[in-house]
Short mmCIF file of C-alpha atoms and ligand atoms in Angstrom, two decimals:
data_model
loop_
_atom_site.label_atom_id
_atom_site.label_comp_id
_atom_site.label_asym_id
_atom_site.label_seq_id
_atom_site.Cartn_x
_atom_site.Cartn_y
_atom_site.Cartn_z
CA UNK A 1 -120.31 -24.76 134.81
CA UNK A 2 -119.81 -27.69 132.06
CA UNK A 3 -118.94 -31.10 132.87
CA UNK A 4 -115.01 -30.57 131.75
CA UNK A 5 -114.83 -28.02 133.92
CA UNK A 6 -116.35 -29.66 137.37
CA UNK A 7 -113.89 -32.39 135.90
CA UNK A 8 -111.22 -30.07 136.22
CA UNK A 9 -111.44 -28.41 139.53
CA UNK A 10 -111.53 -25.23 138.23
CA UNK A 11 -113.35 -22.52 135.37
CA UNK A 12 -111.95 -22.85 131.93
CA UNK A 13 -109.92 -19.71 130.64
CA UNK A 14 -112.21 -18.00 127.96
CA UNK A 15 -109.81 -18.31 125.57
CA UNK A 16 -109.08 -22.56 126.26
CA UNK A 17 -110.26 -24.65 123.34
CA UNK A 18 -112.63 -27.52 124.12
CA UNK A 19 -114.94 -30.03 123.05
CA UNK A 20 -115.27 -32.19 119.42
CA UNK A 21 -116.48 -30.87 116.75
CA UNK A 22 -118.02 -33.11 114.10
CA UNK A 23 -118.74 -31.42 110.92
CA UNK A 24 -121.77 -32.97 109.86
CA UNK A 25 -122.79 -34.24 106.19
CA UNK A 26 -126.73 -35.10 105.68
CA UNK A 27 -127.99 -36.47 102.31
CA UNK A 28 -132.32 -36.19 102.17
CA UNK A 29 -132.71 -35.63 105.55
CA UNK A 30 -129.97 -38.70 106.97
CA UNK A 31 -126.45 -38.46 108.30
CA UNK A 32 -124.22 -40.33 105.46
CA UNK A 33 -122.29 -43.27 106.68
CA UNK A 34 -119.03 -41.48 107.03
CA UNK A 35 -120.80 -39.01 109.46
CA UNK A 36 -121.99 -41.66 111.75
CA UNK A 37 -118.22 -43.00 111.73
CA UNK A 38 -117.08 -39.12 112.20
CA UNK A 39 -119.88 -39.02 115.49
CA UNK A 40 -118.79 -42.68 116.92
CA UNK A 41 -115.09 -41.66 116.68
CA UNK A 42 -116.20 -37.86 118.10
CA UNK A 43 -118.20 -39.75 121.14
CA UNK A 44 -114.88 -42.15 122.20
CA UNK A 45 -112.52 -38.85 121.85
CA UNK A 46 -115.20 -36.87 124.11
CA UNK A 47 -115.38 -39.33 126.83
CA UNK A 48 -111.83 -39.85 126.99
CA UNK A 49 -111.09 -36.21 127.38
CA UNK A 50 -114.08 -35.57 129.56
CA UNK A 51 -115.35 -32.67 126.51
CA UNK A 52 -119.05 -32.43 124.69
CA UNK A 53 -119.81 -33.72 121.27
CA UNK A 54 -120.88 -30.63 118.82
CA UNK A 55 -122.25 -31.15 115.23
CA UNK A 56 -122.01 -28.61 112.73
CA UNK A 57 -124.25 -28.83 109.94
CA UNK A 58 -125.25 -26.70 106.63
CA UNK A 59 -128.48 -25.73 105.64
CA UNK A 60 -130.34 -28.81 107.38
CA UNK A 61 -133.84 -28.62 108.33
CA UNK A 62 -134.51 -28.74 112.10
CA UNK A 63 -135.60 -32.03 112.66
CA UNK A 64 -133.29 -33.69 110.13
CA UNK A 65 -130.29 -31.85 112.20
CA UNK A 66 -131.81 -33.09 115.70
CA UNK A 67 -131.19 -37.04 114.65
CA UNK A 68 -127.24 -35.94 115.31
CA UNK A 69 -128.40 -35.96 118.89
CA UNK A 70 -129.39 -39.42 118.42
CA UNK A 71 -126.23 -40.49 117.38
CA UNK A 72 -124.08 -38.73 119.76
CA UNK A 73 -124.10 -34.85 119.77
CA UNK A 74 -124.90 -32.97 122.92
CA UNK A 75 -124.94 -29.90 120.87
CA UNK A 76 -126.19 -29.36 116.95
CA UNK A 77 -125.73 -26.27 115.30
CA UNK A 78 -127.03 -25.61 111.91
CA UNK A 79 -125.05 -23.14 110.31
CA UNK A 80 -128.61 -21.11 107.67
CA UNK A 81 -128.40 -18.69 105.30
CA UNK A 82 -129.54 -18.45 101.49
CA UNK A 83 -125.67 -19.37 100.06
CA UNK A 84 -124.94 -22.22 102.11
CA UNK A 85 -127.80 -24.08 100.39
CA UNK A 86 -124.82 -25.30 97.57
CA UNK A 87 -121.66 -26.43 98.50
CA UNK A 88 -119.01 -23.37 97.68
CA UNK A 89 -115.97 -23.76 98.90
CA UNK A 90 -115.06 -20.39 100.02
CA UNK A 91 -118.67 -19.37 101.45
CA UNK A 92 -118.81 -22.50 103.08
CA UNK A 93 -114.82 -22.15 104.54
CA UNK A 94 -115.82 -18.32 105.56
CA UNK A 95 -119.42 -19.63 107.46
CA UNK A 96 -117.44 -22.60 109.24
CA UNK A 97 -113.92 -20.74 109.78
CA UNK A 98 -116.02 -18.10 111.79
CA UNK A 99 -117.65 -20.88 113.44
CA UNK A 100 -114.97 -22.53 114.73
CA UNK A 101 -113.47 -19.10 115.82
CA UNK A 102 -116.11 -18.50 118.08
CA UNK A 103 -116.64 -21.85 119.22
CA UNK A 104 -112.83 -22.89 119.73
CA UNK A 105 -113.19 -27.03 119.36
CA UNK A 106 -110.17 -28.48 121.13
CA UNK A 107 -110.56 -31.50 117.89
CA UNK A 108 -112.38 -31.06 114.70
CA UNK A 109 -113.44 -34.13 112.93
CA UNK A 110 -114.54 -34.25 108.63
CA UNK A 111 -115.58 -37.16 106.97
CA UNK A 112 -112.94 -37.51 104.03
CA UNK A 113 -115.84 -37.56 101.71
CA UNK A 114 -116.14 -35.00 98.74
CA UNK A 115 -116.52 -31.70 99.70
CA UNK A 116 -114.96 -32.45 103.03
CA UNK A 117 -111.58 -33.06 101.52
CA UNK A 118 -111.10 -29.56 100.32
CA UNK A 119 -112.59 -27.86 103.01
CA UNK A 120 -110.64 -29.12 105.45
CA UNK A 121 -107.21 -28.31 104.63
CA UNK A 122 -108.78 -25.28 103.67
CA UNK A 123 -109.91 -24.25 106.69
CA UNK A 124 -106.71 -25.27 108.45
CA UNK A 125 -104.57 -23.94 106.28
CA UNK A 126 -106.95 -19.68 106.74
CA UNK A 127 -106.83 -21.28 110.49
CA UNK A 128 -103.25 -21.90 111.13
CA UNK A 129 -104.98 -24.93 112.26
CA UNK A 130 -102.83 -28.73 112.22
CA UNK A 131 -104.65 -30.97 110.07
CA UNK A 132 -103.80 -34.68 109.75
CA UNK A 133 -105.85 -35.86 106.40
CA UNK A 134 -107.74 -39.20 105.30
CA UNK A 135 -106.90 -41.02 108.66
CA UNK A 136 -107.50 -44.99 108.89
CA UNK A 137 -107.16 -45.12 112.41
CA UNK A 138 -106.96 -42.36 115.61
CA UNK A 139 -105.39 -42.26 119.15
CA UNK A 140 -105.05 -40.26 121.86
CA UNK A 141 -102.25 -38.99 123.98
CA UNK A 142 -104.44 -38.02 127.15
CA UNK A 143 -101.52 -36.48 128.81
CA UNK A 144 -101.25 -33.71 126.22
CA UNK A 145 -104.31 -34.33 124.71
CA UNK A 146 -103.05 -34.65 121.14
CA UNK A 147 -105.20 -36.67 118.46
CA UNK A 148 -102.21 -39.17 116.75
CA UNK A 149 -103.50 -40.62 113.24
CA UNK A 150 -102.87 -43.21 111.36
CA UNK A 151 -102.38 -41.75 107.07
CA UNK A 152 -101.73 -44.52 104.48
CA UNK A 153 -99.44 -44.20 101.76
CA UNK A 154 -98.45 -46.09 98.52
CA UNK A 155 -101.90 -47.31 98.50
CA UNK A 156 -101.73 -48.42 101.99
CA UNK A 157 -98.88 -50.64 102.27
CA UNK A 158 -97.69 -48.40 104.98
CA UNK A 159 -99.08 -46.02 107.74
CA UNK A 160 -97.49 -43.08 108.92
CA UNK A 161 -98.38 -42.10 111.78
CA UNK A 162 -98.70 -37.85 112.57
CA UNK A 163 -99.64 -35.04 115.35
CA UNK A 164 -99.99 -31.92 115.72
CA UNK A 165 -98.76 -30.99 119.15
CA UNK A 166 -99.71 -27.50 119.82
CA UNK A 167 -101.98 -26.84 117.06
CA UNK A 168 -104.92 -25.46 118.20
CA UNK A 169 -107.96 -26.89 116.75
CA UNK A 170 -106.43 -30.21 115.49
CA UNK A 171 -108.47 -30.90 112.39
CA UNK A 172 -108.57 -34.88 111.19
CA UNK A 173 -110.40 -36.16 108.27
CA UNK A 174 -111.22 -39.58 108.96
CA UNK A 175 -111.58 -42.52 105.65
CA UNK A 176 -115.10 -43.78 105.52
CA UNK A 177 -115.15 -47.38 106.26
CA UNK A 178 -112.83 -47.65 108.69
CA UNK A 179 -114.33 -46.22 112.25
CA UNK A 180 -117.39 -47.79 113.91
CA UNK A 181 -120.58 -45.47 113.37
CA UNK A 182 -122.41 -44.28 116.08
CA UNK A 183 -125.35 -45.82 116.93
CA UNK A 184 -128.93 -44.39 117.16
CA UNK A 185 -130.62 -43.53 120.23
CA UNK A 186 -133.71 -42.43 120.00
CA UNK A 187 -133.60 -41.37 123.82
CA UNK A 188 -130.97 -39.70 123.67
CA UNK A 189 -131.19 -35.49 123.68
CA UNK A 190 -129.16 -32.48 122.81
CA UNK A 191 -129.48 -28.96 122.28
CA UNK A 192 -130.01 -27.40 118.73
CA UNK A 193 -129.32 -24.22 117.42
CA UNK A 194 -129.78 -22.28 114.23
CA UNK A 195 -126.84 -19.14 113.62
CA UNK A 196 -127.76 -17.02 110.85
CA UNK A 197 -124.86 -16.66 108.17
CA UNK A 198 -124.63 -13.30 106.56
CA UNK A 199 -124.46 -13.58 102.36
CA UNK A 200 -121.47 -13.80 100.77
CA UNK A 201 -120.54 -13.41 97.07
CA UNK A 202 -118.07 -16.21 95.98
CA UNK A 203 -115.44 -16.28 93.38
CA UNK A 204 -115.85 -19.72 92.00
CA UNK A 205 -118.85 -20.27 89.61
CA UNK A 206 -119.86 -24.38 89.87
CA UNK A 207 -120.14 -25.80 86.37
CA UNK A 208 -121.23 -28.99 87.59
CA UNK A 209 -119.93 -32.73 88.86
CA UNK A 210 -117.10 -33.96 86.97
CA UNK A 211 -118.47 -37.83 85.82
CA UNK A 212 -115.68 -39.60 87.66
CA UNK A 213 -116.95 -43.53 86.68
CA UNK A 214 -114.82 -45.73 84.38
CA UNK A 215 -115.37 -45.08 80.97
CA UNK A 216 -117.37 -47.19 78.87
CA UNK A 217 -115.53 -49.98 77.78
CA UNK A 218 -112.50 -49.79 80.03
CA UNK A 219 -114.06 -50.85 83.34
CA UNK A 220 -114.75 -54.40 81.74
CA UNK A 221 -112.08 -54.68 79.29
CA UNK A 222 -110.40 -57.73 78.84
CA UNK A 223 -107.40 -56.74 77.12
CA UNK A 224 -105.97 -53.26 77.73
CA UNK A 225 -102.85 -51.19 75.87
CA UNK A 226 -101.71 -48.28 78.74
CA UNK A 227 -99.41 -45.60 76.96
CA UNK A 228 -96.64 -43.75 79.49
CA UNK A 229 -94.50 -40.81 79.22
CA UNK A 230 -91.63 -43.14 77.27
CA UNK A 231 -94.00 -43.28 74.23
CA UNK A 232 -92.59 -40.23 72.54
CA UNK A 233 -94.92 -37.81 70.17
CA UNK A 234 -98.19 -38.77 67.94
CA UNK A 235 -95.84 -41.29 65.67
CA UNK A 236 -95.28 -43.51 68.67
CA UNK A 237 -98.93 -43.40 70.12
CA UNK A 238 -100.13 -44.49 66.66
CA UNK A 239 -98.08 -47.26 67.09
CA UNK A 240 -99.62 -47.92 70.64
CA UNK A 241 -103.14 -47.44 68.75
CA UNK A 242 -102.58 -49.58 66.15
CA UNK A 243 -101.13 -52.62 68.55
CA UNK A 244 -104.60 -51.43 70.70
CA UNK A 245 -106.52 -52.34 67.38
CA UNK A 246 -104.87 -55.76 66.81
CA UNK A 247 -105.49 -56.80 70.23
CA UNK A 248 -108.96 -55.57 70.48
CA UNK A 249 -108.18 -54.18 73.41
CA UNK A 250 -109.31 -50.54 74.98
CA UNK A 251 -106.11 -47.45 75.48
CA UNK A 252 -105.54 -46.59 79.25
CA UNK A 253 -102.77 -44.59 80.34
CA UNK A 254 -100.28 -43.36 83.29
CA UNK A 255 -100.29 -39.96 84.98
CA UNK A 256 -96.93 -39.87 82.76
CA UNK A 257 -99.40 -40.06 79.47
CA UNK A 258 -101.50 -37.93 80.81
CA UNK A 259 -99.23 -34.78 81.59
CA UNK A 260 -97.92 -35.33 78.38
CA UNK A 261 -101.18 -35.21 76.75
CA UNK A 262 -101.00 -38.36 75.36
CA UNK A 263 -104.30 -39.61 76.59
CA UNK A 264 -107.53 -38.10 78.72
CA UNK A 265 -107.41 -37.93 82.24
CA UNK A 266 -110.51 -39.87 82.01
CA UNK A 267 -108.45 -42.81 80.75
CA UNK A 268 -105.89 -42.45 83.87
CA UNK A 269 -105.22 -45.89 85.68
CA UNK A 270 -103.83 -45.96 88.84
CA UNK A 271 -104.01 -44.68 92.64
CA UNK A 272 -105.58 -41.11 91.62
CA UNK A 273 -107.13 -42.64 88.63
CA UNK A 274 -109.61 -46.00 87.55
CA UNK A 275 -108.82 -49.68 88.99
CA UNK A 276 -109.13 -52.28 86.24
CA UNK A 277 -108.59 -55.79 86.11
CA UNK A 278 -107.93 -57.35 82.52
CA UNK A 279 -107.01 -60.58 81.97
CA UNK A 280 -104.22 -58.90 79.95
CA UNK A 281 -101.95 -55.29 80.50
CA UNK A 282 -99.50 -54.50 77.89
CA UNK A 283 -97.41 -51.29 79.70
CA UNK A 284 -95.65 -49.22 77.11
CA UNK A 285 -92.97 -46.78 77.76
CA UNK A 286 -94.37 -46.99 81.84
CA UNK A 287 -91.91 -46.87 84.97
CA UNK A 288 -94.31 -49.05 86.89
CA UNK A 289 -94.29 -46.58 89.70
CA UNK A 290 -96.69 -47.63 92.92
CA UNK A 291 -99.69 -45.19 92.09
CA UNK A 292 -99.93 -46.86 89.23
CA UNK A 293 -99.41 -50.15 89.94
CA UNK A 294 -102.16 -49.75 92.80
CA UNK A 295 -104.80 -49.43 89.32
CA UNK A 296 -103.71 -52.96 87.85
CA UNK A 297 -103.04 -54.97 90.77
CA UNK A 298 -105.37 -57.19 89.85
CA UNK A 299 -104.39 -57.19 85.98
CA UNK A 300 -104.27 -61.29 85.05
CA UNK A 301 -100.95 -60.96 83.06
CA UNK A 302 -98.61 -57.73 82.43
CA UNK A 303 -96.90 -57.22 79.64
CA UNK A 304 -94.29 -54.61 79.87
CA UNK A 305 -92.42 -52.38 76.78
CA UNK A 306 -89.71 -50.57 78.35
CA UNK A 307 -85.81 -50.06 77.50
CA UNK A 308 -84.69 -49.75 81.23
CA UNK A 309 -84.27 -53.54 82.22
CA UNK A 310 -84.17 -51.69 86.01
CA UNK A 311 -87.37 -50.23 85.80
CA UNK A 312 -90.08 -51.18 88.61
CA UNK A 313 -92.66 -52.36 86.22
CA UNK A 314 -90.41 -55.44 85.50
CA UNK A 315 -90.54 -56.78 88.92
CA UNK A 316 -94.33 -56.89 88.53
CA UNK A 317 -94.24 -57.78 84.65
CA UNK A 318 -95.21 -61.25 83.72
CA UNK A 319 -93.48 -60.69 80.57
CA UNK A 320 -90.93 -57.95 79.83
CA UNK A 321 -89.56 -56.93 76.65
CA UNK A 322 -86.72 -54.45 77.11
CA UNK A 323 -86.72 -52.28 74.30
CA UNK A 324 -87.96 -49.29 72.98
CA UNK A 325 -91.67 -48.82 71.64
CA UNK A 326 -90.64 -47.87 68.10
CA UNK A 327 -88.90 -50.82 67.43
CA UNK A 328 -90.89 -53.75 69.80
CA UNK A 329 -94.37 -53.04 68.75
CA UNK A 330 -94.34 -53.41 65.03
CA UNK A 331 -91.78 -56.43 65.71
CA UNK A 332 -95.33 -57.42 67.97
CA UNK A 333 -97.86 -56.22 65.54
CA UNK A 334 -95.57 -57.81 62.54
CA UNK A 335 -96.13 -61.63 64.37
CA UNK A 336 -99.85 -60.69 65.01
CA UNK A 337 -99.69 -59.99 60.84
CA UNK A 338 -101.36 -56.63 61.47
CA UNK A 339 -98.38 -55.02 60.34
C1 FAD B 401 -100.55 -39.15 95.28
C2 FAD B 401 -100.11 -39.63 93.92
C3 FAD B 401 -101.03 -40.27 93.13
C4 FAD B 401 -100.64 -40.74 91.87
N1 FAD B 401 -101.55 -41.41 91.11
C5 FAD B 401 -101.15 -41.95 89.94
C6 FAD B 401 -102.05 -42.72 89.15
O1 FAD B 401 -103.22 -42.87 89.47
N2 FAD B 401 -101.58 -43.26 88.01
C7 FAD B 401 -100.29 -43.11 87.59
O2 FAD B 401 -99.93 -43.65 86.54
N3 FAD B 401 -99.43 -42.37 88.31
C8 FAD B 401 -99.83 -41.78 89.46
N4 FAD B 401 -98.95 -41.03 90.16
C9 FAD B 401 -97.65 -40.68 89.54
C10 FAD B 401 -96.63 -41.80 89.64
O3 FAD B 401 -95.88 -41.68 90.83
C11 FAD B 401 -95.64 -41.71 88.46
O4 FAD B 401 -95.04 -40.43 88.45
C12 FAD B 401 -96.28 -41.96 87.11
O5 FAD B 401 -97.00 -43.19 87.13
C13 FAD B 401 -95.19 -42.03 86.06
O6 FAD B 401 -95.76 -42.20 84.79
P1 FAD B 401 -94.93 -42.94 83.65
O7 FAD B 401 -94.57 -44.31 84.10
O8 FAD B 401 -95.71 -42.80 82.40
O9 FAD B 401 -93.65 -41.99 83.49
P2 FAD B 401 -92.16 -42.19 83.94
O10 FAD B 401 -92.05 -42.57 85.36
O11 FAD B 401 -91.45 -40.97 83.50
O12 FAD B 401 -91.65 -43.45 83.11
C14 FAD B 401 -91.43 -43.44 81.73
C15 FAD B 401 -90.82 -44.78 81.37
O13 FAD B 401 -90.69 -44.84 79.97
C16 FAD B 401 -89.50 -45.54 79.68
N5 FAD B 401 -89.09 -45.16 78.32
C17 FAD B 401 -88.28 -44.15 77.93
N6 FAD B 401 -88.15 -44.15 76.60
C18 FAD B 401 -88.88 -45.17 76.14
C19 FAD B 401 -89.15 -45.68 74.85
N7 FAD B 401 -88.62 -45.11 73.75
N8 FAD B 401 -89.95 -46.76 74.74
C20 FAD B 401 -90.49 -47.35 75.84
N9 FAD B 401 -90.27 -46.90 77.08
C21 FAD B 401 -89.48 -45.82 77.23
C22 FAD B 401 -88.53 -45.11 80.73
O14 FAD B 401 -87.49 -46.07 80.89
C23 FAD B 401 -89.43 -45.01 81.95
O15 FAD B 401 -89.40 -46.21 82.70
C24 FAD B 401 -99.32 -40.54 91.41
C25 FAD B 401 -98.41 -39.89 92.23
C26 FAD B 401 -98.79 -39.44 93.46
C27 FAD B 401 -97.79 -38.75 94.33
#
């Protein structure tokens, strides 16, 4: 009989989900950070609720796997098979969804980290799972055992806090940097087990790693010109080139810009896109909305082009000229003489 069960006076139903599941993430041979927070968090949750630790882990080597004992696991399973040795999203969803089937965790933890992120409200979603994603902080309600985390929004000036009463498992991804990892005992033992998982063919070919870092240029720019959805066809973003040019200074752009194919999602600044910090931002034809202010918080001075004296990029603008781009920036480029 397990622990939970003596705990509990009686035999679990077959059917009763229990235990936390950590789904593990090794990188040559070691846990990453964010798995060590996943295991600390895992270990608190376990002993509160009286449950075992499990790690779930793909394609690891024996003794690589067996360290998650050392940090926590009672039980390691290493989930083998020739096309779980690359991440795929839908092999690795099928090879983990099956797991967790047959396993039933009560709470499955993910690191938010890269593949993690899309598996897990993946999963959920084939599952009919709750999920509560990128969590800063978790709770419990022992009483009914629900996991209550804390989500940050508009670049976390605010929490909201959700559950998932009911939901059976209740999968959270947890934010690196934000739980204490789990420390290493080398004493410390658990059971390991490799499960065979059958081949299956997958839909998605990989192409490769998109390169996600700041482009050249950009990441140390001191001046930057950022293009939004209010700078209207190619005439207008010439204009926005040419006051670029004068300035010496290197095009960004909003999500607006982007969706409007003004400029490469590789030049996106905001929230979902690069953080920069010029000593000058000149904002033309952009709202100012929060994702994108999050990317030039730390601009020195704003400059803002817009013709809506209302709009939120004014009340962050050190200088605001209300007015539309076709008429302010060659007034601009005609006292820089560029003109
Ligand atoms: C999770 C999430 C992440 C996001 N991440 C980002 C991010 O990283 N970066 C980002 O930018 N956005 C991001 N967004 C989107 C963001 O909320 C806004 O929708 C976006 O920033 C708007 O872009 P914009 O200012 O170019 O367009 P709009 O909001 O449409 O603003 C256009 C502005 O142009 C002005 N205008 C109109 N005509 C002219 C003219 N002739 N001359 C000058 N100005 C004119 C208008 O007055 C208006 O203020 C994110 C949203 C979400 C939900």
């Amino acid at each position: 009989m397990e622990y939970f069960e003596i705990m509990m006076g009686e035999a679990l139903e077959e059917t009763a989900y229990r235990d936390i599941l950590v789904v593990a993430w090794l990188e040559k041979g070691e846990p990453v950070p964010a798995t060590l927070e996943a295991l600390g968090k895992a270990r608190e949750l376990a002993d509160s609720l009286g449950a075992y630790v499990k790690a779930v882990t793909f394609a690891a080597g024996e003794e690589e796997a067996r360290k998650l004992t050392g940090y926590g696991a009672d039980y390691v399973y290493i989930l083998q098979g020739p096309a779980l040795s690359q991440y795929d999203l839908e092999i690795y969803a099928k090879a983990l969804g099956e797991f967790i089937q047959e396993h039933k965790p009560e709470i499955v933890l993910f690191p938010a980290i890269a593949p993690a992120r899309e598996l897990a409200p993946y999963l959920a979603q084939k599952l009919g799972a709750g999920l509560i994603a990128n969590c800063t902080e978790i709770s419990l309600d022992e009483a009914t055992r629900t996991v209550i985390g804390a989500h940050p929004m508009y670049g976390g000036e605010y929490f909201r806090l959700l559950a998932n009463p009911g939901l059976k498992p209740q999968i959270v991804t947890l934010l690196p940097g934000y739980f204490r990892p789990a420390y290493y005992d080398a004493y410390r033992t658990g059971e390991v087990q490799t499960i065979s998982v059958e081949p299956v063919p997958s839909r998605v070919k990989t192409k490769g790693p998109v390169d996600f870092t700041v482009p050249k240029g950009l990441d140390k720019a001191k001046v930057v010109v950022s293009v939004g959805r209010g700078v209207k066809g190619q005439e207008e973003m010439e204009l926005v080139k040419k006051l670029a040019q004068a300035l010496n200074a290197e095009l960004a752009g909003s999500r607006g810009a982007v969706d409007e194919g003004l400029i490469g999602p590789d030049r996106q600044v905001g929230m979902s896109g690069h953080q920069i910090e010029p000593k000058l931002y000149v904002a033309c034809g952009i709202s100012g909305a929060i994702q994108h202010y999050y990317g030039i918080r730390n601009a020195r001075c704003i400059v803002a082009i817009n013709p809506d004296p209302t709009a939120p990029i004014f009340k962050v603008a050190d200088l605001g000229l209300v007015g539309e781009v076709k008429d302010i920036i060659p007034a601009v480029l005609k006292e820089l003489g560029t003109r």
